[in-house]
Tab-separated table of C-alpha atoms in Angstrom:
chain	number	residue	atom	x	y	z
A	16	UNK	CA	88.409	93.313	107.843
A	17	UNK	CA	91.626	92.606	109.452
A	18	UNK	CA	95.106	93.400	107.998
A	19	UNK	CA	98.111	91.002	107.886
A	20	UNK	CA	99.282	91.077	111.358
A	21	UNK	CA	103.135	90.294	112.793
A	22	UNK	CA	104.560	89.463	115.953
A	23	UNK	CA	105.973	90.067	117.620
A	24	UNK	CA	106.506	93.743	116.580
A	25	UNK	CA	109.819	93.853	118.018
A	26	UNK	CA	112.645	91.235	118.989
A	27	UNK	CA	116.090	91.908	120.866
A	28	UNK	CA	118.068	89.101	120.396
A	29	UNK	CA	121.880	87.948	121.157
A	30	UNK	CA	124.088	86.750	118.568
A	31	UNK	CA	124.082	83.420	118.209
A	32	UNK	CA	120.509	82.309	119.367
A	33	UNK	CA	117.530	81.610	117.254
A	34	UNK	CA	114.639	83.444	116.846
A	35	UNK	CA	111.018	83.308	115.014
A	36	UNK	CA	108.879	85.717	113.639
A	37	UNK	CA	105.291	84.694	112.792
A	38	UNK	CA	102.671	86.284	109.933
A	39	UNK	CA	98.931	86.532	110.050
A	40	UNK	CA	98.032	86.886	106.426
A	41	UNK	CA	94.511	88.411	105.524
A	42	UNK	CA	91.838	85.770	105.564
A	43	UNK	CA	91.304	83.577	102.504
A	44	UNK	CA	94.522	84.956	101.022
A	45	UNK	CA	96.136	82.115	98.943
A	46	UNK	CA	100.189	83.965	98.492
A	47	UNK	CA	101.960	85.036	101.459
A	48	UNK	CA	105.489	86.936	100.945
A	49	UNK	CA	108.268	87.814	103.079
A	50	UNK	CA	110.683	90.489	103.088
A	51	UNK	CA	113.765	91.820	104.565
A	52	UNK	CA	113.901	95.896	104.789
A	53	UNK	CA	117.515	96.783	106.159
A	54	UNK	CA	118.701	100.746	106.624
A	55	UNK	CA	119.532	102.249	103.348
A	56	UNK	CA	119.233	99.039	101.474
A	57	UNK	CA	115.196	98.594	100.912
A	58	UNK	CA	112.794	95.520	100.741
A	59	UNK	CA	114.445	92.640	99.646
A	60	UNK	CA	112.432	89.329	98.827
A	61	UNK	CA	112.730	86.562	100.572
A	62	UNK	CA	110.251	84.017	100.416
A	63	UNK	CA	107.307	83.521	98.372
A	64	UNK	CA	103.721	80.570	99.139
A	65	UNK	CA	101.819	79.962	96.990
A	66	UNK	CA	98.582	77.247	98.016
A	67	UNK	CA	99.637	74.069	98.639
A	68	UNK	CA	102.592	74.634	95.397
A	69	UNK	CA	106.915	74.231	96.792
A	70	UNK	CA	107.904	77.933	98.172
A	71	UNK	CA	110.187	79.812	96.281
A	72	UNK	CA	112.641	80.283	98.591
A	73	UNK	CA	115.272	82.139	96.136
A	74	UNK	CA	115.503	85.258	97.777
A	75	UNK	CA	116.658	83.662	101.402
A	76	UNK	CA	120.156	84.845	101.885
A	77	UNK	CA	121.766	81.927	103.731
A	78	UNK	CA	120.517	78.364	105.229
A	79	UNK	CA	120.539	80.109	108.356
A	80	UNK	CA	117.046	81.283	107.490
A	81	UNK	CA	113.634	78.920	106.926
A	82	UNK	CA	110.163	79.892	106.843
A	83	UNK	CA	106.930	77.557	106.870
A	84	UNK	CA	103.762	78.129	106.347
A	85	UNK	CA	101.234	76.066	108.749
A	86	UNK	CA	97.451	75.162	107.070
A	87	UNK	CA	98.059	77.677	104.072
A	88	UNK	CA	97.432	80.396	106.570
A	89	UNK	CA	99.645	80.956	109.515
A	90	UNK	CA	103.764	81.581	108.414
A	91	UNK	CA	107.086	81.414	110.769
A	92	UNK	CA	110.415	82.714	109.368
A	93	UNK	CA	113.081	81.591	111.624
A	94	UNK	CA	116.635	82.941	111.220
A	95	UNK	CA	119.050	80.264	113.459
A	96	UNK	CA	122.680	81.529	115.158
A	97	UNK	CA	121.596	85.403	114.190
A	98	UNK	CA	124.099	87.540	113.363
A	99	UNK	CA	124.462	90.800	113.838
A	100	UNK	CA	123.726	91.852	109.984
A	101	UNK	CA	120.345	89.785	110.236
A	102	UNK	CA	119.026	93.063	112.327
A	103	UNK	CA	116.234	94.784	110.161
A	104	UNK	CA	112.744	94.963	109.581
A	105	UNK	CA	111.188	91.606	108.403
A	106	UNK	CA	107.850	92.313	106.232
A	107	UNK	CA	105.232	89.635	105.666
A	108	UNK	CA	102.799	90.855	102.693
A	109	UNK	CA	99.851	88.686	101.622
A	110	UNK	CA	97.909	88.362	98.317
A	111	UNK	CA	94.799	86.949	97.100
A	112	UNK	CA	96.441	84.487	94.881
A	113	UNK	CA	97.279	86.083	90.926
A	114	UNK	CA	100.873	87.356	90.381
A	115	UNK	CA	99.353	90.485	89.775
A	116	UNK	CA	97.332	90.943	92.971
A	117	UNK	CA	97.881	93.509	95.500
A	118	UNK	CA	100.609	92.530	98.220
A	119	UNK	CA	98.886	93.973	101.226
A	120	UNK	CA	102.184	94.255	103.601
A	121	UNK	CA	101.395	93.909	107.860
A	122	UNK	CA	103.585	96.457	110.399
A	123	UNK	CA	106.806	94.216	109.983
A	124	UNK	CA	109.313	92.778	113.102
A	125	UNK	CA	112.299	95.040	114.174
A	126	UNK	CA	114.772	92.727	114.754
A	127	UNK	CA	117.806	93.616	116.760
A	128	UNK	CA	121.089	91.341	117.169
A	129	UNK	CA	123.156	92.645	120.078
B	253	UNK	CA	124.828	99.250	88.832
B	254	UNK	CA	121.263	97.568	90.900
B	255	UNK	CA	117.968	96.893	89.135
B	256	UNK	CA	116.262	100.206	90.231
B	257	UNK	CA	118.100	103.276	91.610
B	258	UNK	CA	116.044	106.064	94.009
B	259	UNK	CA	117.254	108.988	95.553
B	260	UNK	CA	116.774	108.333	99.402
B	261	UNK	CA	116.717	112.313	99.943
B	262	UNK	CA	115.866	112.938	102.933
B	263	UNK	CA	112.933	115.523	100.501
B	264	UNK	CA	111.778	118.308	102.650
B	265	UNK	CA	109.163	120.834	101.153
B	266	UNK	CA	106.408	123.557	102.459
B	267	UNK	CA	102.947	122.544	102.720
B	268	UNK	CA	100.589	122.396	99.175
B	269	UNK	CA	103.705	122.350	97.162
B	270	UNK	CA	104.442	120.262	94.480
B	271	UNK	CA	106.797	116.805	95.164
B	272	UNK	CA	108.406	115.035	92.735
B	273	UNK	CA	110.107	111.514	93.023
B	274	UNK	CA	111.605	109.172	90.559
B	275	UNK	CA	113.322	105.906	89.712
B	276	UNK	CA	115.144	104.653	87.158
B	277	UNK	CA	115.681	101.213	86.376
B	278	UNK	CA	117.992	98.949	84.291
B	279	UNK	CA	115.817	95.674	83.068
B	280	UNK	CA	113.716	96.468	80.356
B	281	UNK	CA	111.438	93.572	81.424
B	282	UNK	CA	109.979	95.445	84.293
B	283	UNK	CA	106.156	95.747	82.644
B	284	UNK	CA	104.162	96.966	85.845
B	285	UNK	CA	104.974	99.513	88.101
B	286	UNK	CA	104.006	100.710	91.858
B	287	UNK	CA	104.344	103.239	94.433
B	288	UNK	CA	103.884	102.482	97.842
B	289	UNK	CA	103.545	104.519	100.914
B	290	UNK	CA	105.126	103.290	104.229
B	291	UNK	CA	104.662	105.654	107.229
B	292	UNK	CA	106.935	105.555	110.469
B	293	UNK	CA	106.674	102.220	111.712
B	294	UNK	CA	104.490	100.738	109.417
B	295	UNK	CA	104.265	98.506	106.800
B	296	UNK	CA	104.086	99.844	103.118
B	297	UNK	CA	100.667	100.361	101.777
B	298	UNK	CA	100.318	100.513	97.514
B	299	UNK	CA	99.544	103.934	95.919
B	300	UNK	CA	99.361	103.654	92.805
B	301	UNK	CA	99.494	100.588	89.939
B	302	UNK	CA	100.751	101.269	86.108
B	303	UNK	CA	101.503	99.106	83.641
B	304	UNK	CA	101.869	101.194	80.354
B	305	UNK	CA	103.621	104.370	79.662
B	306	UNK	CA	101.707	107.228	80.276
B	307	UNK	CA	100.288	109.095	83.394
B	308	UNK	CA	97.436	107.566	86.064
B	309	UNK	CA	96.247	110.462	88.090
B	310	UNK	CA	94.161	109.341	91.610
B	311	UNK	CA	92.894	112.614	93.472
B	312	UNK	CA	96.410	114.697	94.048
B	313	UNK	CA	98.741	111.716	92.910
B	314	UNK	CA	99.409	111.124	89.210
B	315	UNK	CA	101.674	108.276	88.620
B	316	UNK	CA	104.026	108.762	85.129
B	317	UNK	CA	105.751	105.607	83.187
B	318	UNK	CA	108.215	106.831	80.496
B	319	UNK	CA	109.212	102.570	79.262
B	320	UNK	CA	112.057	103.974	77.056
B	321	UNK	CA	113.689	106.217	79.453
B	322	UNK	CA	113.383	103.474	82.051
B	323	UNK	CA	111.724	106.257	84.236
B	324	UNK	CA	108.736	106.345	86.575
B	325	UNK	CA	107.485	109.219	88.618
B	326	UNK	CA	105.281	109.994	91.387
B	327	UNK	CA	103.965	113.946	91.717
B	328	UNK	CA	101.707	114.735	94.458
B	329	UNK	CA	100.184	118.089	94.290
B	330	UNK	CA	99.160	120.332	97.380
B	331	UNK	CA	101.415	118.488	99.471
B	332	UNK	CA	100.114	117.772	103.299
B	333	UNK	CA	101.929	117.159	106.478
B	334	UNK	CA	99.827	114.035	106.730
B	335	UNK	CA	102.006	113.137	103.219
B	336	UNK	CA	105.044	112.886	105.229
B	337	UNK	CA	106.461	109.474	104.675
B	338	UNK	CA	108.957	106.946	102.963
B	339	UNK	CA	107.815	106.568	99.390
B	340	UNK	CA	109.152	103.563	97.567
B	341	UNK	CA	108.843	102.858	93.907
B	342	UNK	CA	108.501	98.590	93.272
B	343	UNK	CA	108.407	97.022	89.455
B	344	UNK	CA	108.142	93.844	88.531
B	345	UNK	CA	107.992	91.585	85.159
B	346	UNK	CA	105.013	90.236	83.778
B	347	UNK	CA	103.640	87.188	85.499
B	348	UNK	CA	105.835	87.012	87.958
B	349	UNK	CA	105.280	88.109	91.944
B	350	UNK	CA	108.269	89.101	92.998
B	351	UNK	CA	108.642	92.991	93.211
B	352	UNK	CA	111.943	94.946	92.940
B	353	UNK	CA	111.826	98.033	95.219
B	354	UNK	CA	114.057	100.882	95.253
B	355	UNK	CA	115.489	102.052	98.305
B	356	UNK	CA	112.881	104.811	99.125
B	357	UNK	CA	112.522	108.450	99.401
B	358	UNK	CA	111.827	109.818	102.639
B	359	UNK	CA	109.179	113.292	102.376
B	360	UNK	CA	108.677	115.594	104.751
B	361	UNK	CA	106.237	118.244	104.008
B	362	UNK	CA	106.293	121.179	106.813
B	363	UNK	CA	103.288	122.971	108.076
């Protein structure tokens, strides 16, 4: 079946302006993650849904970023007035629901803040 | 000093040797442990999945959990060009989701 899917793959953006990224979990998957992979620093968490439960939205770095998750499927992270250390890759990884399931990770955003 | 420490490399090593790569951690409540596989581009894909100490072997990849050296290891034996990757190492603690990654090691294996 189909893989968690991102888009767009990649975004050049000014500083300043806003800009959303959107996530296609896998069908029927219940936990949808997202992540933050910067050079030489690795994934970092962001964001974490779970069903219909409050995200856990520890890992966001500043209220500069939000992410929502439409119908338990469909997720948008959107990162207002970017700056120019918000460029990386942004991850979205789905699950079928247990803490312990597999995070199945889609082909990530480049974001680039000029 | 961060949660879990791996050596970024860059690794580079002939084709059908044997590769090596490690992390060490700090929190002794890490309890299950991953490698994951992220090509060029891509997004990582999972490997392998431990949770005691001990080795977990899957065709040429054996996965190794040493819990009181706070040590994990991936080997991969007869290395292939088509192993050439990033290679991240990712714990986390019991029930919860969130994983801890290291920074990845990028392999090159040469024809």
């Amino acid at each position: 079946g189909a893989g968690v899917s991102q888009s767009p793959s990649n975004k050049v953006t000014e500083k300043g302006k806003d800009v959303e990224l959107r996530c296609d979990p896998i069908s029927g998957h219940t936990a949808l993650y997202w992540y933050r992979q910067s050079l030489g620093q690795g994934l970092e968490f962001l964001i974490y849904f779970q069903g219909n439960s409050a995200p856990d939205k520890s890992g966001l770095p500043s209220d500069r970023f939000s992410a929502e998750r439409t119908g338990g499927s469909v997720s948008t992270l959107t990162i207002q007035r970017t700056q120019q250390e918000d460029s990386a890759v942004y991850l979205c990884a789905s699950s079928s629901g247990g803490a312990g399931d597999t995070q199945y990770f889609g082909p990530g955003t480049r974001l680039t803040v000029l | 000093q961060k949660e879990v420490e791996q050596d970024p490399g860059p690794l580079s090593v002939p084709e059908g040797a044997i590769v090596s790569l490690n992390c060490t951690y700090s929190n002794s409540a890490f309890q299950y442990f991953m490698w994951y596989r992220q090509y060029s581009r891509k997004g990582p894909e999972l490997l392998m999945y431990t949770y005691s100490s001990g080795n977990k072997e899957d065709g040429r990849f054996t996965a190794q959990v040493d819990k009181s050296s706070k040590y994990i290891s991936l080997f991969i034996r007869d290395s292939q060009p088509s192993d050439s990757a990033t290679y991240l190492c990712a714990m986390r603690k019991g029930s919860n989701y969130k994983l801890t990654f290291g920074k990845g090691t990028l392999l090159t294996v040469n024809p």
